Amino acid sequence: MAENGNKGFSTRCIHAGESLDVQGGIHLPLYNHSTFAFENTGKLLDVVEGRNPDGNLYTRYGLNPTIRGLEKKCASLEGGEGCLAFSSGMAAEAATFLAHCNAGDHIICIGDVYGGTYDLLNENLPTLGIETTFVLGHELDDLPRQFREKTRLVFFETPTNPNLEVLDIRRIAAVAKTHGALTVVDNTFASPVNQQPLERGADIVVHSATKYLGGHSDLTGGLVIASAELLAPIWVWRKNLGQMMAPEVAFLLARSLRTLSVRVKAQNRSAQQIAEFLQQQSCVLRVNYPGLKDFAGHVVASEQMSGFGGMLSFVFDGDAAATAAVVDRLRLFSIAASLGGVESLVTQPITTTHYAMLPEERERRGIPDGMVRLSVGLEDVEDLIADLRQALG
Ligand code: PLP
């Protein structure tokens, strides 16, 4: 059971994984130590042999109080039995794939995924004999036919980047289960405030904590949340690849998580208003936001998400250069990759996240030159709308 499982989400953001230290510090202290000492060999062996599961030993193993506290908080927020913290989102994903797939195994990846994930699945894992089939979101009816005898994992993000396509977690997890495969959901875009994939049948949740969970564009980290049984092999890969989150980062992330709920709810509200504003502009051909009633994913999103998120994209009625000019005129939105921070960001996917993708493939995935992606921050929404109005004008 997740710690504080019967308490509300905001309460768990603040209290889960926290305990007073010997000095009475009000929240999780930073233990930067790489190693921990024992009074005697018996006590060391209690930790090494698992009789003292809360014992500290060596930070790369995760046996460090700051990391453990952070992991308890994150497990609680995603409703999972346990959590492992990593040095980045990519490290979390890589360890998950390596721990649950061997040479000859097969993965199904659905919809658009982050470019680094695509490279890992498409370039790196095949060198280890692990193959991935990529299925687009609108090809879901064909999903059952994509399973092979050795399909181990089904992986997807929802909402997706940059089209904000909404994939039905319950539906996909049910199909995966009948084929004996695990469902892994990257919950980075939604955050656990808006979406709880484990509740809907997913087996494993991964995060780039660099985004909403960190929330201030000042840390890089990753998480995997799942049952103790599914985490056990991932723990071994993390230990042996040395992909541990640094204690300073765990401390900073725990600090950020205490405000996660209020941050994300405010970002949800502003993104909805901005999406509705953009929809009214004649120079905007399409707005992708799950909170818009006429958006394709709205029905599934309304059922599966408790908020529609701070990410949206729109298609400007212009070529690549005219769209870049709109982006360049923005003053409050910074031109930057990444997302989920307190400051609003803008990116033209063809110049960043989808730069390396062939134009034919972008076209197949519905990513035109005029597409602009926004990560809505915590500035006053009136100021953000005024900035967009002058840039589009
Ligand atoms: N998943 C998603 C949805 C992302 O957007 C990113 C990074 O942009 C990652 C995973 C990888 O995370 P990190 O940069 O923390 O390794």
mmCIF file of C-alpha atoms and ligand atoms in Angstrom:
data_model
loop_
_atom_site.group_PDB
_atom_site.id
_atom_site.type_symbol
_atom_site.label_atom_id
_atom_site.label_comp_id
_atom_site.label_asym_id
_atom_site.label_seq_id
_atom_site.Cartn_x
_atom_site.Cartn_y
_atom_site.Cartn_z
ATOM 1 C CA MET A 1 0.000 0.000 0.000
ATOM 2 C CA ALA A 2 1.184 3.449 -0.810
ATOM 3 C CA GLU A 3 2.045 5.533 2.229
ATOM 4 C CA ASN A 4 -0.749 7.923 3.365
ATOM 5 C CA GLY A 5 -2.901 6.224 0.731
ATOM 6 C CA ASN A 6 -6.137 7.307 2.433
ATOM 7 C CA LYS A 7 -5.192 11.009 2.472
ATOM 8 C CA GLY A 8 -5.967 13.548 -0.258
ATOM 9 C CA PHE A 9 -3.485 14.164 -3.068
ATOM 10 C CA SER A 10 -2.361 17.615 -1.883
ATOM 11 C CA THR A 11 -1.836 16.297 1.654
ATOM 12 C CA ARG A 12 0.322 13.499 0.277
ATOM 13 C CA CYS A 13 2.337 15.995 -1.811
ATOM 14 C CA ILE A 14 3.359 17.575 1.479
ATOM 15 C CA HIS A 15 3.465 14.730 3.990
ATOM 16 C CA ALA A 16 4.140 11.428 2.185
ATOM 17 C CA GLY A 17 7.701 10.192 2.682
ATOM 18 C CA GLU A 18 8.400 12.843 5.301
ATOM 19 C CA SER A 19 9.403 12.256 8.909
ATOM 20 C CA LEU A 20 10.987 14.475 11.519
ATOM 21 C CA ASP A 21 14.719 13.893 11.723
ATOM 22 C CA VAL A 22 16.618 13.823 15.029
ATOM 23 C CA GLN A 23 17.011 17.620 14.907
ATOM 24 C CA GLY A 24 13.281 18.160 14.390
ATOM 25 C CA GLY A 25 13.761 19.524 10.865
ATOM 26 C CA ILE A 26 10.296 20.176 9.451
ATOM 27 C CA HIS A 27 10.862 18.235 6.240
ATOM 28 C CA LEU A 28 13.037 15.602 4.631
ATOM 29 C CA PRO A 29 16.693 16.526 5.282
ATOM 30 C CA LEU A 30 19.444 16.350 2.700
ATOM 31 C CA TYR A 31 21.837 13.488 3.354
ATOM 32 C CA ASN A 32 24.525 14.078 0.782
ATOM 33 C CA HIS A 33 26.588 11.201 2.118
ATOM 34 C CA SER A 34 27.762 8.544 -0.303
ATOM 35 C CA THR A 35 28.102 5.937 2.459
ATOM 36 C CA PHE A 36 26.728 5.158 5.924
ATOM 37 C CA ALA A 37 28.502 3.641 8.937
ATOM 38 C CA PHE A 38 27.380 0.841 11.292
ATOM 39 C CA GLU A 39 27.890 0.208 14.988
ATOM 40 C CA ASN A 40 28.812 -3.393 14.263
ATOM 41 C CA THR A 41 28.919 -6.026 11.518
ATOM 42 C CA GLY A 42 25.610 -7.531 12.610
ATOM 43 C CA LYS A 43 23.834 -4.256 11.877
ATOM 44 C CA LEU A 44 25.538 -3.975 8.480
ATOM 45 C CA LEU A 45 24.429 -7.511 7.625
ATOM 46 C CA ASP A 46 20.852 -6.661 8.673
ATOM 47 C CA VAL A 47 20.796 -4.152 5.800
ATOM 48 C CA VAL A 48 22.760 -6.251 3.289
ATOM 49 C CA GLU A 49 20.591 -9.318 3.947
ATOM 50 C CA GLY A 50 17.315 -7.365 3.888
ATOM 51 C CA ARG A 51 16.274 -7.715 7.557
ATOM 52 C CA ASN A 52 16.356 -3.938 7.922
ATOM 53 C CA PRO A 53 14.657 -2.676 4.741
ATOM 54 C CA ASP A 54 14.851 0.951 5.912
ATOM 55 C CA GLY A 55 18.571 0.783 6.654
ATOM 56 C CA ASN A 56 21.083 3.009 4.903
ATOM 57 C CA LEU A 57 24.211 1.668 3.231
ATOM 58 C CA TYR A 58 25.420 3.256 0.019
ATOM 59 C CA THR A 59 23.821 6.027 -2.029
ATOM 60 C CA ARG A 60 24.254 4.467 -5.483
ATOM 61 C CA TYR A 61 22.086 1.570 -4.248
ATOM 62 C CA GLY A 62 19.374 4.056 -3.216
ATOM 63 C CA LEU A 63 19.925 3.159 0.434
ATOM 64 C CA ASN A 64 20.012 6.809 1.493
ATOM 65 C CA PRO A 65 17.338 8.539 3.644
ATOM 66 C CA THR A 66 16.779 11.498 1.291
ATOM 67 C CA ILE A 67 16.316 9.274 -1.745
ATOM 68 C CA ARG A 68 14.127 6.846 0.158
ATOM 69 C CA GLY A 69 11.887 9.661 1.436
ATOM 70 C CA LEU A 70 11.518 11.102 -2.060
ATOM 71 C CA GLU A 71 10.701 7.655 -3.460
ATOM 72 C CA LYS A 72 8.023 7.098 -0.808
ATOM 73 C CA LYS A 73 6.444 10.436 -1.682
ATOM 74 C CA CYS A 74 6.406 9.645 -5.414
ATOM 75 C CA ALA A 75 5.043 6.110 -4.900
ATOM 76 C CA SER A 76 2.228 7.612 -2.861
ATOM 77 C CA LEU A 77 1.409 10.259 -5.486
ATOM 78 C CA GLU A 78 1.142 7.702 -8.287
ATOM 79 C CA GLY A 79 -0.621 5.145 -6.064
ATOM 80 C CA GLY A 80 2.140 2.559 -6.494
ATOM 81 C CA GLU A 81 3.719 0.128 -4.085
ATOM 82 C CA GLY A 82 7.200 1.516 -4.656
ATOM 83 C CA CYS A 83 9.295 3.953 -6.644
ATOM 84 C CA LEU A 84 12.867 4.146 -7.907
ATOM 85 C CA ALA A 85 14.525 7.521 -8.522
ATOM 86 C CA PHE A 86 16.921 7.991 -11.458
ATOM 87 C CA SER A 87 19.345 10.583 -12.752
ATOM 88 C CA SER A 88 17.007 11.406 -15.693
ATOM 89 C CA GLY A 89 13.795 10.358 -17.370
ATOM 90 C CA MET A 90 15.796 8.538 -20.046
ATOM 91 C CA ALA A 91 17.715 6.612 -17.375
ATOM 92 C CA ALA A 92 14.395 5.527 -15.827
ATOM 93 C CA GLU A 93 13.054 4.350 -19.186
ATOM 94 C CA ALA A 94 16.279 2.586 -20.199
ATOM 95 C CA ALA A 95 16.481 0.641 -16.928
ATOM 96 C CA THR A 96 12.804 -0.360 -17.270
ATOM 97 C CA PHE A 97 13.290 -1.696 -20.802
ATOM 98 C CA LEU A 98 16.538 -3.492 -19.922
ATOM 99 C CA ALA A 99 15.103 -5.064 -16.795
ATOM 100 C CA HIS A 100 11.966 -6.404 -18.457
ATOM 101 C CA CYS A 101 13.262 -7.376 -21.920
ATOM 102 C CA ASN A 102 16.000 -9.763 -23.014
ATOM 103 C CA ALA A 103 17.518 -10.491 -26.416
ATOM 104 C CA GLY A 104 14.771 -11.799 -28.706
ATOM 105 C CA ASP A 105 12.003 -9.918 -26.861
ATOM 106 C CA HIS A 106 9.650 -7.421 -28.447
ATOM 107 C CA ILE A 107 8.137 -4.052 -27.419
ATOM 108 C CA ILE A 108 5.117 -2.239 -28.871
ATOM 109 C CA CYS A 109 5.303 1.548 -28.740
ATOM 110 C CA ILE A 110 2.049 3.406 -29.394
ATOM 111 C CA GLY A 111 1.671 6.972 -30.662
ATOM 112 C CA ASP A 112 4.172 9.801 -30.647
ATOM 113 C CA VAL A 113 6.842 9.515 -28.004
ATOM 114 C CA TYR A 114 9.677 11.776 -26.895
ATOM 115 C CA GLY A 115 12.521 11.744 -29.451
ATOM 116 C CA GLY A 116 15.030 10.274 -26.983
ATOM 117 C CA THR A 117 12.652 7.395 -26.232
ATOM 118 C CA TYR A 118 12.184 6.811 -29.964
ATOM 119 C CA ASP A 119 15.971 6.681 -30.468
ATOM 120 C CA LEU A 120 16.436 4.297 -27.546
ATOM 121 C CA LEU A 121 13.782 1.929 -28.918
ATOM 122 C CA ASN A 122 14.670 2.356 -32.568
ATOM 123 C CA GLU A 123 18.482 2.591 -32.465
ATOM 124 C CA ASN A 124 19.904 1.269 -29.185
ATOM 125 C CA LEU A 125 17.715 -1.637 -28.098
ATOM 126 C CA PRO A 126 17.873 -3.407 -31.497
ATOM 127 C CA THR A 127 21.667 -3.743 -30.991
ATOM 128 C CA LEU A 128 20.799 -5.866 -27.929
ATOM 129 C CA GLY A 129 18.297 -7.958 -29.884
ATOM 130 C CA ILE A 130 15.207 -6.130 -28.561
ATOM 131 C CA GLU A 131 12.889 -5.011 -31.358
ATOM 132 C CA THR A 132 10.098 -2.430 -31.230
ATOM 133 C CA THR A 133 7.008 -2.111 -33.418
ATOM 134 C CA PHE A 134 5.695 1.477 -33.645
ATOM 135 C CA VAL A 135 1.919 1.816 -33.897
ATOM 136 C CA LEU A 136 0.282 5.208 -34.398
ATOM 137 C CA GLY A 137 -2.543 6.249 -32.090
ATOM 138 C CA HIS A 138 -5.190 6.054 -34.829
ATOM 139 C CA GLU A 139 -4.088 2.494 -35.657
ATOM 140 C CA LEU A 140 -5.193 1.141 -32.253
ATOM 141 C CA ASP A 141 -7.782 -1.207 -33.779
ATOM 142 C CA ASP A 142 -4.814 -3.033 -35.278
ATOM 143 C CA LEU A 143 -3.044 -3.371 -31.894
ATOM 144 C CA PRO A 144 -3.958 -7.038 -31.186
ATOM 145 C CA ARG A 145 -2.320 -8.101 -34.464
ATOM 146 C CA GLN A 146 1.002 -6.494 -33.475
ATOM 147 C CA PHE A 147 1.653 -8.846 -30.540
ATOM 148 C CA ARG A 148 4.232 -11.578 -30.928
ATOM 149 C CA GLU A 149 4.962 -14.539 -28.710
ATOM 150 C CA LYS A 150 7.793 -12.549 -27.115
ATOM 151 C CA THR A 151 6.071 -9.174 -26.729
ATOM 152 C CA ARG A 152 6.958 -8.127 -23.187
ATOM 153 C CA LEU A 153 5.997 -4.455 -22.988
ATOM 154 C CA VAL A 154 3.528 -1.979 -24.425
ATOM 155 C CA PHE A 155 4.813 1.570 -23.988
ATOM 156 C CA PHE A 156 3.100 4.912 -24.600
ATOM 157 C CA GLU A 157 2.706 8.511 -23.469
ATOM 158 C CA THR A 158 -0.661 10.179 -23.032
ATOM 159 C CA PRO A 159 -1.318 12.963 -23.876
ATOM 160 C CA THR A 160 1.296 12.689 -26.628
ATOM 161 C CA ASN A 161 3.821 15.190 -27.875
ATOM 162 C CA PRO A 162 3.159 17.449 -29.821
ATOM 163 C CA ASN A 163 -0.383 16.570 -30.961
ATOM 164 C CA LEU A 164 -1.759 16.017 -27.428
ATOM 165 C CA GLU A 165 -3.371 12.832 -28.677
ATOM 166 C CA VAL A 166 -5.170 11.059 -25.816
ATOM 167 C CA LEU A 167 -4.698 7.280 -25.615
ATOM 168 C CA ASP A 168 -7.120 5.159 -23.613
ATOM 169 C CA ILE A 169 -4.997 3.594 -20.850
ATOM 170 C CA ARG A 170 -7.658 1.118 -19.707
ATOM 171 C CA ARG A 171 -8.313 -0.133 -23.223
ATOM 172 C CA ILE A 172 -4.632 -0.591 -24.097
ATOM 173 C CA ALA A 173 -3.747 -2.180 -20.738
ATOM 174 C CA ALA A 174 -6.566 -4.715 -21.185
ATOM 175 C CA VAL A 175 -5.269 -5.758 -24.623
ATOM 176 C CA ALA A 176 -1.683 -5.971 -23.322
ATOM 177 C CA LYS A 177 -2.805 -8.127 -20.413
ATOM 178 C CA THR A 178 -4.551 -10.667 -22.633
ATOM 179 C CA HIS A 179 -1.245 -11.049 -24.484
ATOM 180 C CA GLY A 180 0.807 -11.391 -21.292
ATOM 181 C CA ALA A 181 2.597 -8.055 -21.794
ATOM 182 C CA LEU A 182 3.179 -5.271 -19.275
ATOM 183 C CA THR A 183 1.775 -1.782 -19.874
ATOM 184 C CA VAL A 184 4.243 1.052 -19.264
ATOM 185 C CA VAL A 185 2.906 4.632 -19.329
ATOM 186 C CA ASP A 186 5.065 7.748 -19.477
ATOM 187 C CA ASN A 187 2.974 10.100 -17.304
ATOM 188 C CA THR A 188 5.271 13.118 -17.747
ATOM 189 C CA PHE A 189 2.831 15.330 -19.689
ATOM 190 C CA ALA A 190 -0.191 14.748 -17.439
ATOM 191 C CA SER A 191 1.556 14.416 -14.057
ATOM 192 C CA PRO A 192 -0.115 12.408 -11.263
ATOM 193 C CA VAL A 193 -2.285 15.448 -10.467
ATOM 194 C CA ASN A 194 -4.227 14.919 -13.692
ATOM 195 C CA GLN A 195 -3.866 11.221 -14.402
ATOM 196 C CA GLN A 196 -3.254 8.021 -12.435
ATOM 197 C CA PRO A 197 -2.275 5.285 -14.921
ATOM 198 C CA LEU A 198 -1.817 2.525 -12.301
ATOM 199 C CA GLU A 199 -5.447 2.930 -11.248
ATOM 200 C CA ARG A 200 -6.458 2.346 -14.859
ATOM 201 C CA GLY A 201 -4.596 -0.916 -15.304
ATOM 202 C CA ALA A 202 -1.048 0.174 -16.235
ATOM 203 C CA ASP A 203 1.697 -1.902 -14.602
ATOM 204 C CA ILE A 204 4.526 0.630 -14.588
ATOM 205 C CA VAL A 205 4.608 4.447 -14.675
ATOM 206 C CA VAL A 206 7.711 6.335 -15.760
ATOM 207 C CA HIS A 207 8.415 10.048 -15.455
ATOM 208 C CA SER A 208 10.812 12.648 -16.574
ATOM 209 C CA ALA A 209 10.819 14.404 -13.186
ATOM 210 C CA THR A 210 12.702 17.158 -15.003
ATOM 211 C CA LYS A 211 9.286 18.500 -16.124
ATOM 212 C CA TYR A 212 6.165 19.075 -13.965
ATOM 213 C CA LEU A 213 7.398 17.189 -10.907
ATOM 214 C CA GLY A 214 10.540 19.316 -10.640
ATOM 215 C CA GLY A 215 8.511 22.207 -12.012
ATOM 216 C CA HIS A 216 11.177 24.939 -11.872
ATOM 217 C CA SER A 217 13.518 23.974 -14.745
ATOM 218 C CA ASP A 218 16.335 23.494 -12.246
ATOM 219 C CA LEU A 219 16.764 19.735 -11.948
ATOM 220 C CA THR A 220 17.079 16.615 -14.090
ATOM 221 C CA GLY A 221 15.603 13.374 -12.804
ATOM 222 C CA GLY A 222 13.488 10.340 -13.579
ATOM 223 C CA LEU A 223 11.168 7.952 -11.744
ATOM 224 C CA VAL A 224 9.712 4.488 -12.128
ATOM 225 C CA ILE A 225 6.656 3.589 -10.023
ATOM 226 C CA ALA A 226 5.285 0.030 -9.863
ATOM 227 C CA SER A 227 4.792 -3.008 -7.630
ATOM 228 C CA ALA A 228 7.765 -4.218 -5.595
ATOM 229 C CA GLU A 229 7.939 -7.293 -7.809
ATOM 230 C CA LEU A 230 8.250 -5.315 -11.049
ATOM 231 C CA LEU A 231 10.681 -2.844 -9.484
ATOM 232 C CA ALA A 232 13.075 -5.523 -8.198
ATOM 233 C CA PRO A 233 14.871 -6.198 -11.533
ATOM 234 C CA ILE A 234 14.845 -2.470 -12.382
ATOM 235 C CA TRP A 235 16.606 -1.791 -9.052
ATOM 236 C CA VAL A 236 19.442 -4.131 -10.088
ATOM 237 C CA TRP A 237 19.905 -2.366 -13.456
ATOM 238 C CA ARG A 238 19.877 1.041 -11.769
ATOM 239 C CA LYS A 239 22.513 -0.097 -9.296
ATOM 240 C CA ASN A 240 24.791 -1.665 -11.876
ATOM 241 C CA LEU A 241 24.467 1.064 -14.486
ATOM 242 C CA GLY A 242 24.959 3.652 -11.735
ATOM 243 C CA GLN A 243 21.896 5.650 -12.767
ATOM 244 C CA MET A 244 21.004 6.874 -9.283
ATOM 245 C CA MET A 245 19.459 10.291 -8.684
ATOM 246 C CA ALA A 246 21.839 12.474 -6.649
ATOM 247 C CA PRO A 247 20.652 13.203 -3.055
ATOM 248 C CA GLU A 248 20.727 16.992 -3.736
ATOM 249 C CA VAL A 249 18.342 16.432 -6.637
ATOM 250 C CA ALA A 250 16.078 14.196 -4.535
ATOM 251 C CA PHE A 251 15.958 16.927 -1.877
ATOM 252 C CA LEU A 252 15.108 19.600 -4.457
ATOM 253 C CA LEU A 253 12.509 17.374 -6.107
ATOM 254 C CA ALA A 254 10.819 16.618 -2.770
ATOM 255 C CA ARG A 255 10.710 20.389 -2.160
ATOM 256 C CA SER A 256 9.054 20.957 -5.546
ATOM 257 C CA LEU A 257 6.547 18.157 -5.074
ATOM 258 C CA ARG A 258 5.079 19.878 -2.020
ATOM 259 C CA THR A 259 3.571 22.469 -4.399
ATOM 260 C CA LEU A 260 2.836 20.105 -7.312
ATOM 261 C CA SER A 261 -0.907 20.080 -6.879
ATOM 262 C CA VAL A 262 -1.374 23.868 -6.783
ATOM 263 C CA ARG A 263 1.090 24.424 -9.618
ATOM 264 C CA VAL A 264 -0.463 21.926 -12.008
ATOM 265 C CA LYS A 265 -4.049 22.956 -11.255
ATOM 266 C CA ALA A 266 -3.173 26.586 -12.025
ATOM 267 C CA GLN A 267 -1.420 25.501 -15.228
ATOM 268 C CA ASN A 268 -4.524 23.477 -16.223
ATOM 269 C CA ARG A 269 -6.725 26.566 -15.828
ATOM 270 C CA SER A 270 -4.442 28.873 -17.793
ATOM 271 C CA ALA A 271 -3.900 26.348 -20.601
ATOM 272 C CA GLN A 272 -7.672 25.960 -21.005
ATOM 273 C CA GLN A 273 -8.107 29.736 -21.322
ATOM 274 C CA ILE A 274 -5.226 30.029 -23.776
ATOM 275 C CA ALA A 275 -6.558 27.137 -25.888
ATOM 276 C CA GLU A 276 -9.986 28.819 -26.044
ATOM 277 C CA PHE A 277 -8.363 32.152 -26.982
ATOM 278 C CA LEU A 278 -6.304 30.529 -29.755
ATOM 279 C CA GLN A 279 -9.367 28.765 -31.130
ATOM 280 C CA GLN A 280 -10.941 32.153 -31.831
ATOM 281 C CA GLN A 281 -7.997 33.452 -33.894
ATOM 282 C CA SER A 282 -8.508 33.337 -37.669
ATOM 283 C CA CYS A 283 -4.764 32.777 -38.263
ATOM 284 C CA VAL A 284 -4.869 29.575 -36.177
ATOM 285 C CA LEU A 285 -5.916 26.510 -38.160
ATOM 286 C CA ARG A 286 -6.136 24.005 -35.316
ATOM 287 C CA VAL A 287 -5.695 23.897 -31.538
ATOM 288 C CA ASN A 288 -4.715 20.639 -29.850
ATOM 289 C CA TYR A 289 -5.809 20.602 -26.228
ATOM 290 C CA PRO A 290 -7.675 17.772 -24.457
ATOM 291 C CA GLY A 291 -9.842 20.287 -22.593
ATOM 292 C CA LEU A 292 -11.491 21.616 -25.781
ATOM 293 C CA LYS A 293 -14.919 20.059 -26.262
ATOM 294 C CA ASP A 294 -14.455 19.543 -30.003
ATOM 295 C CA PHE A 295 -10.970 18.032 -29.648
ATOM 296 C CA ALA A 296 -10.756 14.414 -30.803
ATOM 297 C CA GLY A 297 -9.393 13.140 -27.483
ATOM 298 C CA HIS A 298 -11.781 15.109 -25.279
ATOM 299 C CA VAL A 299 -14.178 12.250 -24.489
ATOM 300 C CA VAL A 300 -11.475 9.821 -23.371
ATOM 301 C CA ALA A 301 -9.601 12.624 -21.584
ATOM 302 C CA SER A 302 -12.727 13.628 -19.645
ATOM 303 C CA GLU A 303 -13.045 10.082 -18.378
ATOM 304 C CA GLN A 304 -9.369 9.342 -17.739
ATOM 305 C CA MET A 305 -7.970 12.695 -16.616
ATOM 306 C CA SER A 306 -9.017 14.884 -13.702
ATOM 307 C CA GLY A 307 -7.438 17.955 -15.358
ATOM 308 C CA PHE A 308 -6.341 18.531 -18.943
ATOM 309 C CA GLY A 309 -2.772 19.679 -18.348
ATOM 310 C CA GLY A 310 -0.603 22.681 -19.113
ATOM 311 C CA MET A 311 0.580 21.573 -22.564
ATOM 312 C CA LEU A 312 -1.056 22.514 -25.844
ATOM 313 C CA SER A 313 -0.144 22.982 -29.468
ATOM 314 C CA PHE A 314 -1.636 24.911 -32.350
ATOM 315 C CA VAL A 315 -1.125 25.182 -36.074
ATOM 316 C CA PHE A 316 -0.444 28.679 -37.413
ATOM 317 C CA ASP A 317 -1.662 29.475 -40.914
ATOM 318 C CA GLY A 318 1.805 30.068 -42.363
ATOM 319 C CA ASP A 319 5.001 28.367 -43.493
ATOM 320 C CA ALA A 320 7.991 27.509 -41.304
ATOM 321 C CA ALA A 321 9.501 31.002 -41.520
ATOM 322 C CA ALA A 322 6.240 32.858 -40.789
ATOM 323 C CA THR A 323 5.643 30.568 -37.825
ATOM 324 C CA ALA A 324 9.175 31.130 -36.544
ATOM 325 C CA ALA A 325 8.480 34.884 -36.756
ATOM 326 C CA VAL A 326 5.423 34.441 -34.491
ATOM 327 C CA VAL A 327 7.542 32.448 -32.037
ATOM 328 C CA ASP A 328 10.278 35.093 -32.140
ATOM 329 C CA ARG A 329 7.805 37.890 -31.361
ATOM 330 C CA LEU A 330 6.730 36.238 -28.099
ATOM 331 C CA ARG A 331 8.176 37.974 -25.048
ATOM 332 C CA LEU A 332 6.857 36.078 -22.030
ATOM 333 C CA PHE A 333 7.107 32.611 -23.585
ATOM 334 C CA SER A 334 10.789 31.638 -23.772
ATOM 335 C CA ILE A 335 11.971 29.689 -26.801
ATOM 336 C CA ALA A 336 13.195 26.504 -25.196
ATOM 337 C CA ALA A 337 12.941 22.733 -25.259
ATOM 338 C CA SER A 338 11.528 21.047 -22.130
ATOM 339 C CA LEU A 339 8.250 21.789 -20.394
ATOM 340 C CA GLY A 340 6.389 21.808 -17.119
ATOM 341 C CA GLY A 341 8.204 24.660 -15.375
ATOM 342 C CA VAL A 342 6.787 27.779 -13.739
ATOM 343 C CA GLU A 343 7.901 29.844 -16.738
ATOM 344 C CA SER A 344 5.990 29.532 -20.021
ATOM 345 C CA LEU A 345 7.907 28.007 -22.912
ATOM 346 C CA VAL A 346 7.341 27.881 -26.648
ATOM 347 C CA THR A 347 8.810 25.630 -29.283
ATOM 348 C CA GLN A 348 8.191 24.949 -32.956
ATOM 349 C CA PRO A 349 8.424 21.114 -33.022
ATOM 350 C CA ILE A 350 10.154 21.056 -36.434
ATOM 351 C CA THR A 351 13.045 23.046 -34.922
ATOM 352 C CA THR A 352 13.456 21.017 -31.725
ATOM 353 C CA THR A 353 11.654 17.829 -30.716
ATOM 354 C CA HIS A 354 10.954 16.714 -34.300
ATOM 355 C CA TYR A 355 13.922 18.359 -36.048
ATOM 356 C CA ALA A 356 15.562 15.050 -36.943
ATOM 357 C CA MET A 357 12.365 13.446 -38.282
ATOM 358 C CA LEU A 358 11.990 13.153 -42.062
ATOM 359 C CA PRO A 359 9.344 15.510 -43.515
ATOM 360 C CA GLU A 360 7.306 12.516 -44.837
ATOM 361 C CA GLU A 361 7.238 10.983 -41.355
ATOM 362 C CA ARG A 362 6.228 14.336 -39.806
ATOM 363 C CA GLU A 363 3.424 14.558 -42.317
ATOM 364 C CA ARG A 364 2.273 11.005 -41.473
ATOM 365 C CA ARG A 365 2.209 12.007 -37.808
ATOM 366 C CA GLY A 366 0.384 15.295 -38.420
ATOM 367 C CA ILE A 367 3.221 17.660 -37.448
ATOM 368 C CA PRO A 368 3.140 20.566 -39.937
ATOM 369 C CA ASP A 369 5.732 23.353 -40.252
ATOM 370 C CA GLY A 370 3.226 25.791 -38.715
ATOM 371 C CA MET A 371 2.867 23.840 -35.489
ATOM 372 C CA VAL A 372 3.740 25.618 -32.238
ATOM 373 C CA ARG A 373 3.862 23.905 -28.845
ATOM 374 C CA LEU A 374 3.268 25.808 -25.616
ATOM 375 C CA SER A 375 4.119 24.817 -22.081
ATOM 376 C CA VAL A 376 1.945 27.117 -20.001
ATOM 377 C CA GLY A 377 3.603 28.395 -16.842
ATOM 378 C CA LEU A 378 2.375 30.245 -13.796
ATOM 379 C CA GLU A 379 2.408 33.823 -15.073
ATOM 380 C CA ASP A 380 -0.906 35.734 -15.064
ATOM 381 C CA VAL A 381 -2.943 34.236 -17.880
ATOM 382 C CA GLU A 382 -4.032 37.703 -19.088
ATOM 383 C CA ASP A 383 -0.367 38.556 -19.691
ATOM 384 C CA LEU A 384 0.219 35.307 -21.563
ATOM 385 C CA ILE A 385 -2.828 35.882 -23.778
ATOM 386 C CA ALA A 386 -1.731 39.481 -24.465
ATOM 387 C CA ASP A 387 1.699 38.182 -25.462
ATOM 388 C CA LEU A 388 0.163 35.641 -27.863
ATOM 389 C CA ARG A 389 -2.187 38.289 -29.289
ATOM 390 C CA GLN A 390 0.664 40.665 -30.154
ATOM 391 C CA ALA A 391 2.810 37.837 -31.593
ATOM 392 C CA LEU A 392 0.004 36.496 -33.783
ATOM 393 C CA GLY A 393 -1.062 39.992 -34.797
HETATM 394 N N1 PLP B 1 9.475 11.546 -21.469
HETATM 395 C C1 PLP B 1 8.983 12.695 -21.970
HETATM 396 C C2 PLP B 1 7.520 12.790 -22.271
HETATM 397 C C3 PLP B 1 9.829 13.783 -22.203
HETATM 398 O O1 PLP B 1 9.321 14.928 -22.699
HETATM 399 C C4 PLP B 1 11.214 13.659 -21.905
HETATM 400 C C5 PLP B 1 12.149 14.785 -22.127
HETATM 401 O O2 PLP B 1 11.824 15.786 -22.730
HETATM 402 C C6 PLP B 1 11.685 12.441 -21.404
HETATM 403 C C7 PLP B 1 10.797 11.411 -21.177
HETATM 404 C C8 PLP B 1 13.133 12.261 -21.055
HETATM 405 O O3 PLP B 1 13.375 12.905 -19.842
HETATM 406 P P1 PLP B 1 14.824 13.486 -19.367
HETATM 407 O O4 PLP B 1 15.152 14.634 -20.252
HETATM 408 O O5 PLP B 1 14.590 13.829 -17.943
HETATM 409 O O6 PLP B 1 15.793 12.345 -19.531
#
